[in-house]
Amino acid sequence: MDYRKLLKLPQSCVHRLMNHRLSWLGLAASLPLFGVVTAFAVAGNGDQPEPPHIDVETVTQRLALPVYTSSVSTTPYWRDEQVQRGDTLGRLLNRLGVGDGEAQRFLNSSPLSKNLLKLKDGQTLSVQTNDAGELFGLRFLNDDENGEQVMVAIEKANGQWRASADPLETQTIQSMRSIDIESGGVGAALSRAGVPPEIRAQLNEIFTDRFELASLKQGDRINLVFESLLFNGSPIANGNLLAAEVEHGGQSYRAYYFAHDSESGAYYDENGNPIKKGFNEQPVRGARISSGYGMRYHPVLHSLRMHKGVDYAAVTGTPIVAPADGIVATAETENGYGNVVVIRHSAKMSTLYGHMSRFAPGMHAGKSVKAGDLIGYVGSTGRSTGPHLHFEVRINNEAVDPSTAALPTPGLSAQQRLAFRQSSVKLSANLKLLRELPVTVAQLD
């Protein structure tokens, strides 16, 4: 274009021509950019090959399922089962899938009494079995004919079944209770605190020479330390009341148990003086206590049982005397005790004499006896392994340790006093703990 001609044109024409020229220049400048983009896009699509043609065919093939074989363990293991209403041993084992015919036949012909094999609703039975339904052992607690708790065990050893129990390892712990007496009275307070009946009976007797437990009123307080026996972590019995503290009428009374030997003991104050005087007489004069109160292995039943009295070793025919005044309540023959006499000494206390060879002449219910009167002779009648006297003391029909509740309390020798101080210091610390801590129930391993 000849720009010189523009110089001769009117100004308005020059503007129109310049605008027309710039529009084409803009279009021309933008064309190369569109060309690049278009070329790029075309070039990208052009580099990819056409997808190959694929023929799709559906094939159905039958597959065999893998064969699952369960592995049945023959390793014995223990399990606990709670007895349901109407359960027998056979019915309970069937519910557990135990189909051991040999075991069932042995249970039906067991040498144990049928009463020992009776189950109670809610009790726990331990069963040793395996996944194949074989039975290896049974264990459960039950009461014998005398109402005493025993550990019933039926086990298979060396391919043979036996209805017996080896001595069981029990754990003894110290249980503690702190009881504040409220308007309901001491009995209700002890019940609310979960104090076992046998411990309550012992407590009831300890301070009778100083005050009656029933006289405690609102605002008084009781602190207790006693033995609890555990089997497989569960309580099965209670032992001795080890320490008792009663705050009554603004005064404090304390009693500590001290074992004279493995079979007997008594209660003393913090200075080692006897708390109770006890009876004036021993039922068998000069005899030794061969088996004390508490849990023991029964030589006839071969089971762990609560021994609710003491045994005096003596030859057959040795005289047995009344240790205190009383009235004969029973003079008869029973399965467990054999020839047995029961004497009532007060409204709440009675004593029992078992396994006598024979009664004293004229012995009958209702007869009055004085301390030292002859009531019978040592023997081995009933369930017994040899001649001895089984002697029990019962408070409100609960058996208590005769050596602490009724028998004469001996003084302590110098050596015994030293041992007493050592044991009472530890028990005093536990009583102090109960006084200072806001607890009502505690246990010490």
Tab-separated table of C-alpha atoms in Angstrom:
chain	number	residue	atom	x	y	z
A	1	MET	CA	0.000	0.000	0.000
A	2	ASP	CA	1.268	3.409	-0.905
A	3	TYR	CA	1.171	5.449	2.286
A	4	ARG	CA	1.946	8.563	0.383
A	5	LYS	CA	-1.580	8.576	-1.047
A	6	LEU	CA	-2.989	8.656	2.413
A	7	LEU	CA	-1.463	12.004	2.976
A	8	LYS	CA	-3.745	13.434	0.269
A	9	LEU	CA	-6.986	11.919	1.625
A	10	PRO	CA	-9.307	13.582	4.107
A	11	GLN	CA	-8.590	12.824	7.761
A	12	SER	CA	-11.838	10.795	8.257
A	13	CYS	CA	-10.902	8.505	5.408
A	14	VAL	CA	-7.471	8.016	6.782
A	15	HIS	CA	-8.952	6.831	10.142
A	16	ARG	CA	-11.281	4.332	8.407
A	17	LEU	CA	-8.451	2.878	6.385
A	18	MET	CA	-6.159	2.580	9.415
A	19	ASN	CA	-8.824	0.788	11.455
A	20	HIS	CA	-9.516	-1.608	8.597
A	21	ARG	CA	-5.819	-2.300	8.291
A	22	LEU	CA	-5.356	-2.960	12.019
A	23	SER	CA	-8.287	-5.418	12.071
A	24	TRP	CA	-6.683	-7.561	9.392
A	25	LEU	CA	-3.322	-7.336	11.127
A	26	GLY	CA	-4.924	-8.648	14.347
A	27	LEU	CA	-6.560	-11.502	12.469
A	28	ALA	CA	-3.320	-12.351	10.728
A	29	ALA	CA	-1.407	-12.309	14.006
A	30	SER	CA	-3.870	-14.676	15.660
A	31	LEU	CA	-3.962	-17.236	12.872
A	32	PRO	CA	-0.501	-18.689	13.593
A	33	LEU	CA	-1.535	-19.331	17.261
A	34	PHE	CA	-4.718	-21.177	16.233
A	35	GLY	CA	-2.664	-23.129	13.813
A	36	VAL	CA	-0.273	-24.271	16.531
A	37	VAL	CA	-3.080	-25.364	18.850
A	38	THR	CA	-4.917	-27.150	16.090
A	39	ALA	CA	-1.763	-28.750	14.850
A	40	PHE	CA	-0.914	-29.918	18.367
A	41	ALA	CA	-4.322	-31.455	18.893
A	42	VAL	CA	-4.312	-33.159	15.519
A	43	ALA	CA	-0.769	-34.367	16.052
A	44	GLY	CA	-1.712	-35.887	19.491
A	45	ASN	CA	-4.678	-37.832	18.069
A	46	GLY	CA	-2.730	-38.942	15.128
A	47	ASP	CA	0.007	-40.700	17.184
A	48	GLN	CA	-2.397	-43.222	18.894
A	49	PRO	CA	-3.107	-46.456	17.022
A	50	GLU	CA	-6.633	-47.698	16.568
A	51	PRO	CA	-7.690	-50.080	19.400
A	52	PRO	CA	-7.691	-53.697	18.296
A	53	HIS	CA	-10.967	-55.541	17.977
A	54	ILE	CA	-11.594	-57.907	20.907
A	55	ASP	CA	-13.982	-60.806	20.716
A	56	VAL	CA	-15.744	-61.339	24.097
A	57	GLU	CA	-16.817	-64.880	24.974
A	58	THR	CA	-18.521	-65.994	28.240
A	59	VAL	CA	-17.184	-69.235	29.698
A	60	THR	CA	-18.865	-71.041	32.666
A	61	GLN	CA	-16.644	-73.455	34.607
A	62	ARG	CA	-17.664	-75.614	37.601
A	63	LEU	CA	-15.251	-75.336	40.580
A	64	ALA	CA	-15.062	-77.858	43.441
A	65	LEU	CA	-15.476	-76.342	46.933
A	66	PRO	CA	-12.544	-76.909	49.317
A	67	VAL	CA	-13.159	-79.616	51.917
A	68	TYR	CA	-13.088	-78.150	55.473
A	69	THR	CA	-12.008	-80.522	58.220
A	70	SER	CA	-12.355	-79.303	61.814
A	71	SER	CA	-9.532	-80.064	64.220
A	72	VAL	CA	-10.970	-81.535	67.441
A	73	SER	CA	-8.677	-80.845	70.372
A	74	THR	CA	-8.137	-83.694	72.808
A	75	THR	CA	-6.293	-81.459	75.289
A	76	PRO	CA	-8.130	-81.348	78.656
A	77	TYR	CA	-9.158	-77.975	80.061
A	78	TRP	CA	-11.165	-76.759	83.054
A	79	ARG	CA	-14.418	-74.844	82.709
A	80	ASP	CA	-16.912	-73.581	85.297
A	81	GLU	CA	-20.626	-74.190	84.893
A	82	GLN	CA	-23.440	-72.835	87.027
A	83	VAL	CA	-26.025	-75.381	88.140
A	84	GLN	CA	-29.519	-74.732	86.796
A	85	ARG	CA	-32.842	-75.691	88.337
A	86	GLY	CA	-33.406	-79.447	88.201
A	87	ASP	CA	-29.823	-80.250	87.191
A	88	THR	CA	-28.289	-83.591	88.044
A	89	LEU	CA	-24.669	-84.419	87.315
A	90	GLY	CA	-25.740	-86.406	84.264
A	91	ARG	CA	-28.006	-83.670	82.911
A	92	LEU	CA	-25.368	-80.991	83.431
A	93	LEU	CA	-22.700	-83.047	81.645
A	94	ASN	CA	-25.058	-83.670	78.714
A	95	ARG	CA	-25.628	-79.925	78.424
A	96	LEU	CA	-21.863	-79.435	78.234
A	97	GLY	CA	-21.588	-81.997	75.431
A	98	VAL	CA	-19.865	-84.589	77.606
A	99	GLY	CA	-20.861	-88.028	76.348
A	100	ASP	CA	-18.406	-90.139	78.308
A	101	GLY	CA	-20.312	-93.346	79.057
A	102	GLU	CA	-17.604	-94.729	81.331
A	103	ALA	CA	-17.691	-91.589	83.461
A	104	GLN	CA	-21.477	-91.669	83.653
A	105	ARG	CA	-21.431	-95.285	84.834
A	106	PHE	CA	-18.888	-94.431	87.524
A	107	LEU	CA	-20.986	-91.516	88.756
A	108	ASN	CA	-23.998	-93.810	89.044
A	109	SER	CA	-21.998	-96.246	91.188
A	110	SER	CA	-19.825	-93.715	93.058
A	111	PRO	CA	-18.832	-94.681	96.614
A	112	LEU	CA	-19.749	-91.156	97.752
A	113	SER	CA	-23.170	-90.747	99.311
A	114	LYS	CA	-25.987	-89.620	97.054
A	115	ASN	CA	-26.436	-86.484	99.178
A	116	LEU	CA	-22.888	-85.380	98.395
A	117	LEU	CA	-23.589	-85.715	94.664
A	118	LYS	CA	-26.785	-83.662	94.781
A	119	LEU	CA	-26.446	-80.283	93.104
A	120	LYS	CA	-27.946	-77.010	94.300
A	121	ASP	CA	-29.357	-74.278	92.090
A	122	GLY	CA	-26.807	-71.562	91.457
A	123	GLN	CA	-23.746	-73.407	92.757
A	124	THR	CA	-20.632	-73.565	90.571
A	125	LEU	CA	-19.264	-76.858	89.312
A	126	SER	CA	-15.794	-77.126	87.735
A	127	VAL	CA	-15.516	-79.643	84.897
A	128	GLN	CA	-12.336	-80.873	83.224
A	129	THR	CA	-13.130	-82.018	79.683
A	130	ASN	CA	-11.973	-81.633	76.063
A	131	ASP	CA	-13.544	-80.822	72.694
A	132	ALA	CA	-14.148	-84.520	72.039
A	133	GLY	CA	-16.589	-84.702	74.961
A	134	GLU	CA	-14.371	-86.764	77.259
A	135	LEU	CA	-14.579	-86.188	81.007
A	136	PHE	CA	-11.444	-86.039	83.164
A	137	GLY	CA	-12.609	-84.513	86.442
A	138	LEU	CA	-15.316	-82.804	88.498
A	139	ARG	CA	-15.000	-80.535	91.519
A	140	PHE	CA	-17.623	-78.726	93.542
A	141	LEU	CA	-18.413	-77.683	97.106
A	142	ASN	CA	-21.223	-79.381	98.976
A	143	ASP	CA	-22.450	-80.120	102.494
A	144	ASP	CA	-22.044	-83.524	104.111
A	145	GLU	CA	-24.558	-85.250	106.399
A	146	ASN	CA	-23.484	-83.064	109.331
A	147	GLY	CA	-23.999	-79.871	107.349
A	148	GLU	CA	-20.265	-79.310	107.058
A	149	GLN	CA	-18.850	-78.037	103.772
A	150	VAL	CA	-16.611	-80.420	101.833
A	151	MET	CA	-14.826	-80.310	98.486
A	152	VAL	CA	-16.234	-83.135	96.344
A	153	ALA	CA	-13.805	-84.276	93.647
A	154	ILE	CA	-14.209	-87.049	91.065
A	155	GLU	CA	-11.093	-87.513	88.954
A	156	LYS	CA	-9.562	-89.886	86.423
A	157	ALA	CA	-5.989	-90.926	87.226
A	158	ASN	CA	-3.977	-93.524	85.302
A	159	GLY	CA	-7.100	-94.544	83.417
A	160	GLN	CA	-9.060	-95.248	86.605
A	161	TRP	CA	-11.844	-93.200	88.151
A	162	ARG	CA	-11.749	-92.363	91.850
A	163	ALA	CA	-14.110	-90.435	94.103
A	164	SER	CA	-11.597	-88.627	96.259
A	165	ALA	CA	-9.803	-85.302	96.543
A	166	ASP	CA	-6.189	-84.565	97.153
A	167	PRO	CA	-5.434	-81.839	99.716
A	168	LEU	CA	-6.265	-78.555	98.013
A	169	GLU	CA	-4.133	-75.458	98.272
A	170	THR	CA	-6.243	-72.695	99.762
A	171	GLN	CA	-5.187	-69.077	100.045
A	172	THR	CA	-5.708	-67.374	103.399
A	173	ILE	CA	-6.227	-63.616	103.349
A	174	GLN	CA	-7.134	-61.074	105.985
A	175	SER	CA	-10.570	-59.543	105.553
A	176	MET	CA	-11.484	-56.366	107.421
A	177	ARG	CA	-14.783	-54.753	108.327
A	178	SER	CA	-15.640	-51.426	109.941
A	179	ILE	CA	-19.191	-51.208	111.265
A	180	ASP	CA	-20.975	-48.106	112.539
A	181	ILE	CA	-23.953	-48.995	114.720
A	182	GLU	CA	-27.113	-47.229	113.592
A	183	SER	CA	-30.701	-47.204	114.774
A	184	GLY	CA	-31.336	-50.734	113.473
A	185	GLY	CA	-29.098	-52.323	116.102
A	186	VAL	CA	-25.854	-54.290	116.064
A	187	GLY	CA	-27.263	-57.378	114.338
A	188	ALA	CA	-28.551	-55.420	111.357
A	189	ALA	CA	-25.297	-53.447	111.133
A	190	LEU	CA	-23.184	-56.622	111.063
A	191	SER	CA	-25.420	-58.102	108.362
A	192	ARG	CA	-25.196	-54.989	106.186
A	193	ALA	CA	-21.396	-55.052	106.460
A	194	GLY	CA	-21.294	-58.669	105.274
A	195	VAL	CA	-19.792	-60.111	108.458
A	196	PRO	CA	-20.037	-63.940	108.141
A	197	PRO	CA	-22.233	-65.724	110.727
A	198	GLU	CA	-19.330	-67.690	112.238
A	199	ILE	CA	-17.321	-64.483	112.740
A	200	ARG	CA	-20.348	-62.834	114.330
A	201	ALA	CA	-20.638	-65.797	116.700
A	202	GLN	CA	-16.985	-65.461	117.718
A	203	LEU	CA	-17.368	-61.715	118.246
A	204	ASN	CA	-20.453	-62.331	120.356
A	205	GLU	CA	-18.448	-64.465	122.785
A	206	ILE	CA	-15.169	-62.545	123.089
A	207	PHE	CA	-16.362	-59.691	125.312
A	208	THR	CA	-19.182	-61.423	127.233
A	209	ASP	CA	-17.233	-61.079	130.503
A	210	ARG	CA	-17.244	-57.271	130.010
A	211	PHE	CA	-20.445	-56.425	128.110
A	212	GLU	CA	-23.112	-57.980	125.896
A	213	LEU	CA	-22.725	-57.272	122.204
A	214	ALA	CA	-26.470	-56.641	121.960
A	215	SER	CA	-26.052	-53.658	124.309
A	216	LEU	CA	-24.241	-51.613	121.632
A	217	LYS	CA	-26.180	-48.526	120.594
A	218	GLN	CA	-26.254	-45.969	117.826
A	219	GLY	CA	-22.906	-44.183	117.629
A	220	ASP	CA	-20.864	-47.210	118.755
A	221	ARG	CA	-18.413	-48.789	116.329
A	222	ILE	CA	-16.857	-52.210	115.623
A	223	ASN	CA	-13.631	-52.908	113.684
A	224	LEU	CA	-12.799	-56.504	112.725
A	225	VAL	CA	-9.888	-58.388	111.152
A	226	PHE	CA	-10.560	-62.052	110.329
A	227	GLU	CA	-9.293	-64.885	108.133
A	228	SER	CA	-10.959	-65.751	104.818
A	229	LEU	CA	-10.058	-68.915	102.920
A	230	LEU	CA	-10.111	-68.803	99.128
A	231	PHE	CA	-10.120	-71.655	96.628
A	232	ASN	CA	-9.532	-70.702	92.978
A	233	GLY	CA	-10.048	-67.088	94.017
A	234	SER	CA	-13.484	-67.681	95.553
A	235	PRO	CA	-14.214	-67.641	99.302
A	236	ILE	CA	-15.130	-71.062	100.678
A	237	ALA	CA	-14.798	-70.594	104.449
A	238	ASN	CA	-13.722	-68.258	107.221
A	239	GLY	CA	-11.121	-68.917	109.873
A	240	ASN	CA	-10.418	-67.152	113.131
A	241	LEU	CA	-11.414	-63.665	114.140
A	242	LEU	CA	-7.876	-62.275	114.486
A	243	ALA	CA	-8.581	-58.882	116.043
A	244	ALA	CA	-11.638	-57.042	117.279
A	245	GLU	CA	-12.114	-53.480	118.466
A	246	VAL	CA	-15.363	-52.236	119.956
A	247	GLU	CA	-15.987	-48.576	120.795
A	248	HIS	CA	-18.846	-48.683	123.281
A	249	GLY	CA	-20.098	-46.031	125.687
A	250	GLY	CA	-17.018	-43.866	125.222
A	251	GLN	CA	-14.572	-46.730	125.920
A	252	SER	CA	-12.510	-48.898	123.566
A	253	TYR	CA	-12.191	-52.668	123.989
A	254	ARG	CA	-9.667	-54.661	121.958
A	255	ALA	CA	-8.968	-58.383	121.648
A	256	TYR	CA	-6.211	-60.176	119.716
A	257	TYR	CA	-6.107	-63.847	118.793
A	258	PHE	CA	-2.928	-65.736	119.690
A	259	ALA	CA	-2.273	-69.324	118.577
A	260	HIS	CA	-0.749	-71.432	121.340
A	261	ASP	CA	0.130	-74.124	118.789
A	262	SER	CA	-1.173	-75.384	115.451
A	263	GLU	CA	-4.436	-76.616	116.995
A	264	SER	CA	-5.556	-74.080	119.623
A	265	GLY	CA	-5.465	-70.425	120.623
A	266	ALA	CA	-7.244	-67.777	122.683
A	267	TYR	CA	-7.965	-64.029	122.901
A	268	TYR	CA	-5.864	-61.565	124.883
A	269	ASP	CA	-5.895	-57.815	125.403
A	270	GLU	CA	-3.064	-55.535	124.225
A	271	ASN	CA	-1.055	-56.436	127.348
A	272	GLY	CA	-1.316	-60.183	126.821
A	273	ASN	CA	-3.925	-60.797	129.524
A	274	PRO	CA	-6.746	-63.292	128.817
A	275	ILE	CA	-10.015	-61.714	127.690
A	276	LYS	CA	-12.204	-64.605	128.862
A	277	LYS	CA	-11.921	-66.967	131.773
A	278	GLY	CA	-13.678	-69.839	129.989
A	279	PHE	CA	-14.953	-73.111	131.445
A	280	ASN	CA	-13.373	-74.494	134.578
A	281	GLU	CA	-13.043	-78.024	133.155
A	282	GLN	CA	-11.650	-79.721	130.058
A	283	PRO	CA	-14.037	-82.380	128.680
A	284	VAL	CA	-11.194	-84.949	128.652
A	285	ARG	CA	-8.798	-84.275	131.485
A	286	GLY	CA	-5.124	-84.342	130.558
A	287	ALA	CA	-5.737	-85.141	126.871
A	288	ARG	CA	-4.111	-83.233	124.027
A	289	ILE	CA	-5.951	-81.594	121.136
A	290	SER	CA	-5.030	-83.645	118.059
A	291	SER	CA	-7.041	-81.655	115.510
A	292	GLY	CA	-8.126	-78.045	115.871
A	293	TYR	CA	-10.963	-75.914	114.613
A	294	GLY	CA	-10.852	-74.829	110.950
A	295	MET	CA	-10.337	-76.186	107.433
A	296	ARG	CA	-8.678	-79.584	107.270
A	297	TYR	CA	-8.275	-82.637	105.041
A	298	HIS	CA	-10.768	-85.274	106.141
A	299	PRO	CA	-9.103	-88.701	106.499
A	300	VAL	CA	-12.286	-90.662	105.715
A	301	LEU	CA	-13.937	-88.589	102.997
A	302	HIS	CA	-10.560	-87.657	101.467
A	303	SER	CA	-11.845	-84.146	100.964
A	304	LEU	CA	-11.307	-80.637	102.242
A	305	ARG	CA	-13.838	-79.814	104.937
A	306	MET	CA	-14.536	-77.324	107.664
A	307	HIS	CA	-13.730	-78.932	111.030
A	308	LYS	CA	-16.216	-77.245	113.342
A	309	GLY	CA	-14.724	-78.419	116.601
A	310	VAL	CA	-11.591	-79.827	118.235
A	311	ASP	CA	-10.561	-83.460	118.637
A	312	TYR	CA	-9.081	-84.846	121.853
A	313	ALA	CA	-6.853	-87.882	121.328
A	314	ALA	CA	-7.480	-90.515	124.012
A	315	VAL	CA	-7.880	-94.270	124.330
A	316	THR	CA	-11.280	-95.922	124.153
A	317	GLY	CA	-13.065	-95.784	127.488
A	318	THR	CA	-11.453	-92.563	128.742
A	319	PRO	CA	-14.056	-90.611	130.790
A	320	ILE	CA	-15.702	-87.518	129.281
A	321	VAL	CA	-17.016	-84.879	131.694
A	322	ALA	CA	-19.220	-81.805	131.369
A	323	PRO	CA	-16.961	-78.713	131.332
A	324	ALA	CA	-19.715	-76.511	132.804
A	325	ASP	CA	-23.195	-76.694	134.262
A	326	GLY	CA	-26.051	-77.344	131.873
A	327	ILE	CA	-29.000	-79.470	130.757
A	328	VAL	CA	-28.650	-82.422	128.367
A	329	ALA	CA	-30.479	-81.586	125.124
A	330	THR	CA	-29.579	-84.760	123.192
A	331	ALA	CA	-28.189	-88.210	123.986
A	332	GLU	CA	-28.580	-90.382	120.887
A	333	THR	CA	-26.844	-92.098	117.962
A	334	GLU	CA	-26.297	-90.295	114.634
A	335	ASN	CA	-24.600	-91.402	111.410
A	336	GLY	CA	-21.750	-88.920	111.420
A	337	TYR	CA	-21.189	-88.312	115.129
A	338	GLY	CA	-22.017	-91.822	116.308
A	339	ASN	CA	-22.991	-91.742	119.988
A	340	VAL	CA	-23.413	-88.018	120.659
A	341	VAL	CA	-24.404	-85.825	123.600
A	342	VAL	CA	-25.417	-82.150	123.373
A	343	ILE	CA	-25.511	-79.999	126.529
A	344	ARG	CA	-27.203	-76.584	126.652
A	345	HIS	CA	-25.385	-74.216	129.028
A	346	SER	CA	-27.408	-71.053	128.377
A	347	ALA	CA	-30.020	-69.700	126.011
A	348	LYS	CA	-27.367	-69.192	123.341
A	349	MET	CA	-24.503	-71.610	124.165
A	350	SER	CA	-24.382	-75.379	123.749
A	351	THR	CA	-21.620	-78.017	123.536
A	352	LEU	CA	-21.470	-81.286	121.566
A	353	TYR	CA	-19.547	-84.506	122.294
A	354	GLY	CA	-19.217	-87.000	119.425
A	355	HIS	CA	-17.932	-90.541	118.676
A	356	MET	CA	-18.491	-91.785	122.238
A	357	SER	CA	-18.076	-95.502	122.806
A	358	ARG	CA	-21.016	-95.387	125.254
A	359	PHE	CA	-23.052	-92.971	127.355
A	360	ALA	CA	-22.772	-92.537	131.106
A	361	PRO	CA	-25.510	-94.386	133.031
A	362	GLY	CA	-28.778	-92.460	133.184
A	363	MET	CA	-27.773	-90.034	130.405
A	364	HIS	CA	-30.892	-88.703	128.670
A	365	ALA	CA	-32.395	-85.486	127.317
A	366	GLY	CA	-33.506	-83.148	130.115
A	367	LYS	CA	-30.960	-84.363	132.672
A	368	SER	CA	-29.158	-81.620	134.634
A	369	VAL	CA	-25.363	-81.874	134.853
A	370	LYS	CA	-22.732	-79.995	136.842
A	371	ALA	CA	-19.182	-79.123	135.781
A	372	GLY	CA	-17.096	-82.289	136.138
A	373	ASP	CA	-20.028	-84.754	135.929
A	374	LEU	CA	-19.420	-87.891	133.852
A	375	ILE	CA	-21.410	-87.871	130.575
A	376	GLY	CA	-19.775	-90.679	128.550
A	377	TYR	CA	-16.604	-92.394	127.342
A	378	VAL	CA	-14.184	-91.821	124.447
A	379	GLY	CA	-14.764	-94.068	121.440
A	380	SER	CA	-14.779	-94.263	117.637
A	381	THR	CA	-18.440	-94.584	116.678
A	382	GLY	CA	-19.849	-92.867	113.594
A	383	ARG	CA	-17.532	-91.527	110.915
A	384	SER	CA	-14.175	-91.858	112.653
A	385	THR	CA	-10.695	-93.254	111.991
A	386	GLY	CA	-9.808	-93.990	115.607
A	387	PRO	CA	-10.722	-93.312	119.236
A	388	HIS	CA	-11.080	-89.626	120.085
A	389	LEU	CA	-13.597	-87.073	121.361
A	390	HIS	CA	-14.997	-84.574	118.876
A	391	PHE	CA	-15.939	-81.480	120.912
A	392	GLU	CA	-17.943	-78.535	119.542
A	393	VAL	CA	-19.106	-75.229	120.987
A	394	ARG	CA	-22.091	-73.528	119.370
A	395	ILE	CA	-23.251	-69.957	119.891
A	396	ASN	CA	-26.775	-69.355	118.593
A	397	ASN	CA	-26.407	-72.687	116.739
A	398	GLU	CA	-23.252	-71.480	114.956
A	399	ALA	CA	-20.084	-73.503	115.596
A	400	VAL	CA	-17.196	-71.443	116.998
A	401	ASP	CA	-13.640	-72.259	117.993
A	402	PRO	CA	-13.898	-74.005	121.401
A	403	SER	CA	-10.413	-72.903	122.400
A	404	THR	CA	-11.437	-69.244	122.182
A	405	ALA	CA	-15.074	-69.390	123.276
A	406	ALA	CA	-15.280	-71.924	126.089
A	407	LEU	CA	-12.134	-73.773	127.081
A	408	PRO	CA	-10.019	-72.425	129.967
A	409	THR	CA	-7.670	-69.684	128.712
A	410	PRO	CA	-4.063	-70.319	129.741
A	411	GLY	CA	-1.667	-67.513	130.631
A	412	LEU	CA	1.229	-66.677	128.311
A	413	SER	CA	4.816	-67.630	129.065
A	414	ALA	CA	7.627	-65.089	128.606
A	415	GLN	CA	8.436	-66.534	125.185
A	416	GLN	CA	4.778	-66.540	124.170
A	417	ARG	CA	4.382	-62.923	125.300
A	418	LEU	CA	7.198	-61.894	122.967
A	419	ALA	CA	5.534	-63.685	120.057
A	420	PHE	CA	2.184	-62.158	121.035
A	421	ARG	CA	3.604	-58.617	120.936
A	422	GLN	CA	4.984	-59.203	117.445
A	423	SER	CA	1.668	-60.458	116.069
A	424	SER	CA	-0.482	-57.905	117.906
A	425	VAL	CA	1.560	-54.977	116.520
A	426	LYS	CA	0.599	-55.953	112.960
A	427	LEU	CA	-3.044	-56.458	113.880
A	428	SER	CA	-3.110	-53.120	115.732
A	429	ALA	CA	-1.895	-51.419	112.557
A	430	ASN	CA	-4.839	-52.902	110.639
A	431	LEU	CA	-7.298	-51.740	113.294
A	432	LYS	CA	-5.775	-48.259	113.127
A	433	LEU	CA	-6.212	-48.342	109.355
A	434	LEU	CA	-9.900	-49.132	109.780
A	435	ARG	CA	-10.317	-46.274	112.257
A	436	GLU	CA	-8.757	-43.713	109.927
A	437	LEU	CA	-9.983	-44.765	106.479
A	438	PRO	CA	-13.579	-44.244	105.323
A	439	VAL	CA	-14.064	-47.903	104.347
A	440	THR	CA	-16.389	-50.629	105.546
A	441	VAL	CA	-14.892	-53.601	103.673
A	442	ALA	CA	-11.252	-54.354	102.854
A	443	GLN	CA	-9.001	-57.335	102.134
A	444	LEU	CA	-5.286	-57.909	102.576
A	445	ASP	CA	-3.377	-60.705	100.830
